[in-house]
PDB file of C-alpha atoms in Angstrom:
ATOM      1  CA  MET A   1     -48.581  24.786  20.914  1.00 51.00           C
ATOM      2  CA  LEU A   2     -45.654  22.196  19.836  1.00 54.00           C
ATOM      3  CA  THR A   3     -42.209  23.386  20.061  1.00 58.00           C
ATOM      4  CA  ASP A   4     -40.221  20.369  20.395  1.00 58.00           C
ATOM      5  CA  PRO A   5     -37.994  19.817  16.677  1.00 62.00           C
ATOM      6  CA  VAL A   6     -38.532  16.479  15.050  1.00 59.00           C
ATOM      7  CA  PRO A   7     -35.479  14.340  16.053  1.00 66.00           C
ATOM      8  CA  GLN A   8     -33.182  13.213  13.054  1.00 79.00           C
ATOM      9  CA  ARG A   9     -31.832   9.745  12.832  1.00 90.00           C
ATOM     10  CA  PRO A  10     -28.056   9.906  12.816  1.00 95.00           C
ATOM     11  CA  ILE A  11     -26.666  10.256   9.275  1.00 97.00           C
ATOM     12  CA  GLY A  12     -24.241   7.619   7.632  1.00 98.00           C
ATOM     13  CA  ILE A  13     -22.714   7.653   4.194  1.00 98.00           C
ATOM     14  CA  LEU A  14     -22.322   4.125   2.230  1.00 98.00           C
ATOM     15  CA  ALA A  15     -18.947   4.093   0.935  1.00 98.00           C
ATOM     16  CA  TYR A  16     -17.717   1.140  -1.404  1.00 97.00           C
ATOM     17  CA  GLY A  17     -15.006   2.975  -3.821  1.00 94.00           C
ATOM     18  CA  SER A  18     -12.812   5.848  -3.009  1.00 95.00           C
ATOM     19  CA  LEU A  19     -14.631   7.362  -0.464  1.00 95.00           C
ATOM     20  CA  LEU A  20     -13.485   4.306   1.975  1.00 95.00           C
ATOM     21  CA  HIS A  21      -9.749   5.734   1.986  1.00 91.00           C
ATOM     22  CA  THR A  22      -9.863   9.313   0.797  1.00 93.00           C
ATOM     23  CA  PRO A  23     -13.197  10.832   1.803  1.00 94.00           C
ATOM     24  CA  GLY A  24     -11.433  14.463   1.495  1.00 92.00           C
ATOM     25  CA  PRO A  25     -10.888  16.889   4.153  1.00 93.00           C
ATOM     26  CA  GLU A  26     -14.541  18.327   4.284  1.00 92.00           C
ATOM     27  CA  LEU A  27     -16.029  15.062   4.395  1.00 95.00           C
ATOM     28  CA  ALA A  28     -13.325  13.525   6.635  1.00 95.00           C
ATOM     29  CA  ALA A  29     -14.054  16.300   9.354  1.00 96.00           C
ATOM     30  CA  LEU A  30     -17.731  15.121   9.730  1.00 97.00           C
ATOM     31  CA  ILE A  31     -16.927  11.559  10.163  1.00 98.00           C
ATOM     32  CA  VAL A  32     -17.061  10.163  13.702  1.00 98.00           C
ATOM     33  CA  GLU A  33     -17.470   6.351  13.167  1.00 97.00           C
ATOM     34  CA  ARG A  34     -16.737   3.740  10.380  1.00 97.00           C
ATOM     35  CA  ARG A  35     -18.961   0.800  10.453  1.00 97.00           C
ATOM     36  CA  PRO A  36     -18.067  -2.142   8.109  1.00 97.00           C
ATOM     37  CA  CYS A  37     -20.804  -3.177   6.162  1.00 97.00           C
ATOM     38  CA  ARG A  38     -21.943  -4.873   2.647  1.00 97.00           C
ATOM     39  CA  THR A  39     -23.848  -3.199   0.152  1.00 98.00           C
ATOM     40  CA  PRO A  40     -27.246  -3.810  -0.295  1.00 97.00           C
ATOM     41  CA  PHE A  41     -26.636  -3.897  -4.015  1.00 97.00           C
ATOM     42  CA  PRO A  42     -24.130  -5.082  -6.756  1.00 98.00           C
ATOM     43  CA  VAL A  43     -21.473  -3.085  -7.518  1.00 98.00           C
ATOM     44  CA  GLU A  44     -19.103  -3.209 -10.527  1.00 98.00           C
ATOM     45  CA  TYR A  45     -16.134  -1.187 -12.733  1.00 98.00           C
ATOM     46  CA  GLY A  46     -19.085   0.280 -14.712  1.00 98.00           C
ATOM     47  CA  ARG A  47     -18.255   3.886 -15.090  1.00 98.00           C
ATOM     48  CA  ALA A  48     -15.854   5.861 -16.794  1.00 98.00           C
ATOM     49  CA  SER A  49     -15.151   8.744 -14.670  1.00 97.00           C
ATOM     50  CA  ARG A  50     -13.603  12.064 -15.856  1.00 95.00           C
ATOM     51  CA  ARG A  51     -12.576  12.826 -12.175  1.00 94.00           C
ATOM     52  CA  TRP A  52     -10.361   9.766 -12.522  1.00 97.00           C
ATOM     53  CA  GLY A  53      -8.849  10.506 -15.842  1.00 97.00           C
ATOM     54  CA  GLY A  54     -11.316   8.472 -17.649  1.00 97.00           C
ATOM     55  CA  GLY A  55     -10.601   5.612 -15.525  1.00 98.00           C
ATOM     56  CA  PRO A  56     -12.949   2.975 -14.334  1.00 98.00           C
ATOM     57  CA  VAL A  57     -14.806   3.314 -11.085  1.00 98.00           C
ATOM     58  CA  LEU A  58     -17.333   1.446  -9.114  1.00 98.00           C
ATOM     59  CA  VAL A  59     -20.796   1.863  -9.305  1.00 97.00           C
ATOM     60  CA  PRO A  60     -24.074   0.006  -8.724  1.00 96.00           C
ATOM     61  CA  HIS A  61     -24.503  -2.522 -11.414  1.00 97.00           C
ATOM     62  CA  PRO A  62     -26.470  -5.412 -11.979  1.00 97.00           C
ATOM     63  CA  ARG A  63     -23.309  -7.651 -13.385  1.00 96.00           C
ATOM     64  CA  GLY A  64     -21.536  -6.999  -9.936  1.00 98.00           C
ATOM     65  CA  ALA A  65     -22.140  -8.549  -6.700  1.00 98.00           C
ATOM     66  CA  PRO A  66     -22.633  -6.711  -3.141  1.00 98.00           C
ATOM     67  CA  VAL A  67     -18.779  -5.817  -1.994  1.00 98.00           C
ATOM     68  CA  ASP A  68     -17.426  -5.116   1.463  1.00 98.00           C
ATOM     69  CA  GLY A  69     -17.606  -1.348   2.178  1.00 97.00           C
ATOM     70  CA  ALA A  70     -18.445   0.854   5.383  1.00 98.00           C
ATOM     71  CA  LEU A  71     -20.769   3.307   7.126  1.00 98.00           C
ATOM     72  CA  LEU A  72     -19.226   6.616   7.618  1.00 98.00           C
ATOM     73  CA  VAL A  73     -21.153   7.764  10.290  1.00 98.00           C
ATOM     74  CA  LEU A  74     -21.609  11.671  10.454  1.00 98.00           C
ATOM     75  CA  GLY A  75     -21.474  13.821  14.054  1.00 97.00           C
ATOM     76  CA  ALA A  76     -24.711  14.276  15.692  1.00 93.00           C
ATOM     77  CA  GLY A  77     -24.563  17.968  14.862  1.00 92.00           C
ATOM     78  CA  VAL A  78     -24.571  17.225  11.148  1.00 96.00           C
ATOM     79  CA  GLY A  79     -27.920  17.945   9.466  1.00 95.00           C
ATOM     80  CA  LEU A  80     -29.260  16.438   6.438  1.00 95.00           C
ATOM     81  CA  GLY A  81     -28.763  19.164   4.189  1.00 94.00           C
ATOM     82  CA  ALA A  82     -25.080  19.619   5.374  1.00 95.00           C
ATOM     83  CA  ALA A  83     -24.616  15.859   4.963  1.00 96.00           C
ATOM     84  CA  VAL A  84     -25.786  15.809   1.433  1.00 96.00           C
ATOM     85  CA  ASP A  85     -23.945  18.943   0.205  1.00 95.00           C
ATOM     86  CA  ALA A  86     -20.766  17.743   1.542  1.00 95.00           C
ATOM     87  CA  LEU A  87     -21.351  14.305  -0.221  1.00 96.00           C
ATOM     88  CA  ALA A  88     -22.256  15.951  -3.577  1.00 94.00           C
ATOM     89  CA  GLU A  89     -19.239  17.949  -3.359  1.00 93.00           C
ATOM     90  CA  ARG A  90     -16.906  15.077  -2.644  1.00 94.00           C
ATOM     91  CA  GLU A  91     -18.279  13.438  -5.552  1.00 93.00           C
ATOM     92  CA  GLY A  92     -18.479  16.054  -7.861  1.00 89.00           C
ATOM     93  CA  LEU A  93     -22.298  15.971  -8.287  1.00 89.00           C
ATOM     94  CA  PRO A  94     -23.680  19.187  -9.769  1.00 84.00           C
ATOM     95  CA  SER A  95     -26.464  19.043  -6.864  1.00 82.00           C
ATOM     96  CA  GLY A  96     -27.590  17.223  -3.961  1.00 83.00           C
ATOM     97  CA  ARG A  97     -30.180  15.569  -6.405  1.00 85.00           C
ATOM     98  CA  GLY A  98     -27.561  13.008  -7.096  1.00 90.00           C
ATOM     99  CA  VAL A  99     -27.650  11.823  -3.622  1.00 96.00           C
ATOM    100  CA  LEU A 100     -29.740   9.125  -2.787  1.00 96.00           C
ATOM    101  CA  GLN A 101     -31.285   7.524   0.374  1.00 96.00           C
ATOM    102  CA  VAL A 102     -30.618   3.672   0.743  1.00 96.00           C
ATOM    103  CA  GLU A 103     -32.655   1.470   2.987  1.00 94.00           C
ATOM    104  CA  MET A 104     -30.621  -0.436   5.040  1.00 95.00           C
ATOM    105  CA  PRO A 105     -31.006  -2.157   8.640  1.00 93.00           C
ATOM    106  CA  GLY A 106     -29.964  -0.074  11.689  1.00 93.00           C
ATOM    107  CA  ASP A 107     -30.739   3.034  12.983  1.00 93.00           C
ATOM    108  CA  LEU A 108     -29.109   5.271  10.505  1.00 96.00           C
ATOM    109  CA  LEU A 109     -30.644   7.467   7.554  1.00 97.00           C
ATOM    110  CA  VAL A 110     -28.024   6.101   4.916  1.00 98.00           C
ATOM    111  CA  LEU A 111     -27.071   8.301   1.920  1.00 97.00           C
ATOM    112  CA  VAL A 112     -25.149   7.393  -1.372  1.00 97.00           C
ATOM    113  CA  ALA A 113     -23.997   8.939  -4.133  1.00 95.00           C
ATOM    114  CA  GLY A 114     -26.217   8.087  -7.197  1.00 91.00           C
ATOM    115  CA  LEU A 115     -23.362   8.187 -10.056  1.00 92.00           C
ATOM    116  CA  PRO A 116     -24.824   6.279 -13.113  1.00 93.00           C
ATOM    117  CA  ARG A 117     -22.909   3.559 -14.964  1.00 96.00           C
ATOM    118  CA  ASN A 118     -22.156   4.780 -18.498  1.00 97.00           C
ATOM    119  CA  LEU A 119     -20.000   1.763 -19.689  1.00 98.00           C
ATOM    120  CA  PRO A 120     -21.606  -0.583 -22.216  1.00 97.00           C
ATOM    121  CA  ALA A 121     -20.910  -4.176 -21.797  1.00 96.00           C
ATOM    122  CA  PRO A 122     -18.390  -4.519 -24.337  1.00 97.00           C
ATOM    123  CA  ASP A 123     -16.342  -1.959 -22.112  1.00 98.00           C
ATOM    124  CA  MET A 124     -16.769  -4.204 -19.002  1.00 98.00           C
ATOM    125  CA  THR A 125     -14.177  -6.980 -20.315  1.00 98.00           C
ATOM    126  CA  PRO A 126     -10.929  -7.114 -17.881  1.00 98.00           C
ATOM    127  CA  ASP A 127      -9.206  -6.252 -21.110  1.00 98.00           C
ATOM    128  CA  ALA A 128     -11.120  -3.137 -21.977  1.00 98.00           C
ATOM    129  CA  LEU A 129     -11.260  -2.033 -18.380  1.00 98.00           C
ATOM    130  CA  ALA A 130      -7.280  -2.435 -18.129  1.00 98.00           C
ATOM    131  CA  LEU A 131      -6.827  -0.499 -21.179  1.00 98.00           C
ATOM    132  CA  ARG A 132      -8.998   2.327 -20.104  1.00 98.00           C
ATOM    133  CA  ALA A 133      -7.029   2.363 -16.458  1.00 98.00           C
ATOM    134  CA  VAL A 134      -3.779   2.480 -18.226  1.00 98.00           C
ATOM    135  CA  ALA A 135      -4.602   5.376 -20.481  1.00 97.00           C
ATOM    136  CA  SER A 136      -5.998   7.454 -17.513  1.00 97.00           C
ATOM    137  CA  VAL A 137      -2.767   7.391 -16.104  1.00 97.00           C
ATOM    138  CA  GLY A 138      -1.335  10.077 -18.333  1.00 91.00           C
ATOM    139  CA  THR A 139      -3.798  12.477 -16.601  1.00 92.00           C
ATOM    140  CA  GLY A 140      -2.142  12.510 -13.429  1.00 91.00           C
ATOM    141  CA  PRO A 141      -2.226  10.579 -10.218  1.00 92.00           C
ATOM    142  CA  ARG A 142      -6.100  10.535  -9.845  1.00 95.00           C
ATOM    143  CA  ASN A 143      -6.381   7.607 -12.564  1.00 97.00           C
ATOM    144  CA  GLY A 144      -7.720   4.214 -13.149  1.00 98.00           C
ATOM    145  CA  ILE A 145      -4.901   2.088 -11.767  1.00 98.00           C
ATOM    146  CA  GLY A 146      -4.701   4.078  -8.340  1.00 97.00           C
ATOM    147  CA  TYR A 147      -8.577   3.787  -8.127  1.00 97.00           C
ATOM    148  CA  LEU A 148      -8.258   0.084  -8.645  1.00 98.00           C
ATOM    149  CA  ARG A 149      -5.227  -0.193  -6.166  1.00 97.00           C
ATOM    150  CA  GLY A 150      -7.176   1.944  -3.500  1.00 97.00           C
ATOM    151  CA  ALA A 151     -10.313  -0.213  -3.698  1.00 97.00           C
ATOM    152  CA  ILE A 152      -8.503  -3.706  -3.420  1.00 98.00           C
ATOM    153  CA  GLU A 153      -6.370  -2.515  -0.421  1.00 97.00           C
ATOM    154  CA  ALA A 154      -9.603  -1.284   1.098  1.00 96.00           C
ATOM    155  CA  GLY A 155     -11.014  -4.851   0.534  1.00 96.00           C
ATOM    156  CA  VAL A 156     -13.361  -4.081  -2.089  1.00 98.00           C
ATOM    157  CA  ARG A 157     -13.449  -7.098  -4.474  1.00 98.00           C
ATOM    158  CA  THR A 158     -15.960  -7.335  -7.464  1.00 98.00           C
ATOM    159  CA  PRO A 159     -16.489 -10.264  -9.758  1.00 98.00           C
ATOM    160  CA  LEU A 160     -14.335  -8.426 -12.553  1.00 98.00           C
ATOM    161  CA  THR A 161     -11.325  -7.288  -9.621  1.00 98.00           C
ATOM    162  CA  ASP A 162      -9.253 -10.165 -10.126  1.00 98.00           C
ATOM    163  CA  ALA A 163      -9.139 -10.580 -13.809  1.00 98.00           C
ATOM    164  CA  TYR A 164      -8.998  -6.800 -14.477  1.00 98.00           C
ATOM    165  CA  ALA A 165      -5.875  -6.358 -12.036  1.00 98.00           C
ATOM    166  CA  ALA A 166      -4.128  -9.069 -13.794  1.00 98.00           C
ATOM    167  CA  ARG A 167      -4.513  -7.600 -17.015  1.00 98.00           C
ATOM    168  CA  VAL A 168      -3.355  -4.307 -15.584  1.00 98.00           C
ATOM    169  CA  ARG A 169      -0.174  -5.905 -14.523  1.00 98.00           C
ATOM    170  CA  ASP A 170       0.334  -7.669 -17.689  1.00 98.00           C
ATOM    171  CA  LEU A 171      -0.088  -4.541 -19.817  1.00 98.00           C
ATOM    172  CA  ALA A 172       2.482  -2.747 -17.880  1.00 97.00           C
ATOM    173  CA  GLY A 173       4.864  -5.609 -17.537  1.00 97.00           C
ATOM    174  CA  ALA A 174       4.669  -5.421 -13.568  1.00 98.00           C
ATOM    175  CA  THR A 175       4.163  -7.472 -10.832  1.00 98.00           C
ATOM    176  CA  SER A 176       1.923  -5.202  -8.798  1.00 98.00           C
ATOM    177  CA  LEU A 177      -0.528  -2.380  -9.614  1.00 98.00           C
ATOM    178  CA  GLU A 178       1.769   0.139  -7.707  1.00 97.00           C
ATOM    179  CA  GLU A 179       4.439  -0.962  -9.882  1.00 98.00           C
ATOM    180  CA  ALA A 180       1.908  -0.733 -12.811  1.00 98.00           C
ATOM    181  CA  GLU A 181       1.079   2.956 -12.094  1.00 97.00           C
ATOM    182  CA  ARG A 182       4.817   3.833 -11.806  1.00 97.00           C
ATOM    183  CA  LEU A 183       5.838   2.388 -14.934  1.00 97.00           C
ATOM    184  CA  VAL A 184       2.698   3.766 -16.932  1.00 97.00           C
ATOM    185  CA  ALA A 185       3.434   7.143 -15.555  1.00 95.00           C
ATOM    186  CA  LEU A 186       6.992   6.945 -16.445  1.00 94.00           C
ATOM    187  CA  ALA A 187       6.338   6.078 -20.024  1.00 91.00           C
ATOM    188  CA  ALA A 188       3.950   8.678 -20.256  1.00 85.00           C
ATOM    189  CA  SER A 189       5.998  11.279 -18.798  1.00 81.00           C
ATOM    190  CA  THR A 190       8.740  10.488 -21.351  1.00 80.00           C
ATOM    191  CA  ARG A 191       6.445  10.534 -24.216  1.00 71.00           C
ATOM    192  CA  THR A 192       5.075  13.970 -23.353  1.00 60.00           C
ATOM    193  CA  GLY A 193       8.239  15.580 -21.958  1.00 55.00           C
ATOM    194  CA  GLY A 194       6.875  15.649 -18.455  1.00 48.00           C
ATOM    195  CA  SER A 195       3.821  15.414 -16.203  1.00 42.00           C
ATOM    196  CA  ASP A 196       1.205  17.874 -16.476  1.00 40.00           C
ATOM    197  CA  GLY A 197       0.400  17.228 -12.739  1.00 37.00           C
ATOM    198  CA  LEU A 198      -3.577  17.239 -13.291  1.00 34.00           C
ATOM    199  CA  GLY A 199      -5.746  15.893 -10.567  1.00 33.00           C
TER     200      GLY A 199
END
């Protein structure tokens, strides 16, 4: 009678957006290693995310390009179910069905959040993305400008990144994205009489 369990491959989570710099405490507790990698698919700012105040976020998109990311390797004791649940929770997915497996070279079983794109082509110009990012700042600290800044600081650059970031700075009258976020937040607070602190 066979009693040995089927060995599980080590699990890695493919990160190319906010997961790179802010995995969240639950997921961060499971990570034991970060391996730099290139995404096996093109990525672009093709989704407006409610979790980021309606600001643009990175998703797989045919108009983008592969970007520098990382494989977040989970501890040997983390099972597949636990990994799927942790990633789904971090990404705000309603269930683990939104978590996909990606084939990549190496020894890891690689998971990725399958967030769909929802921005039509006219809403993916640098101007349109910047307007959306600026508008999102009024919802709180999780906003499109903060997301863009975090992605750039993590080394993630898509074909639209430079023009998008430049347009955000222009709209805010700022010399950096950090200053742009601060100025836009200040203007939003002045208009509403104070920040609502959402995020």
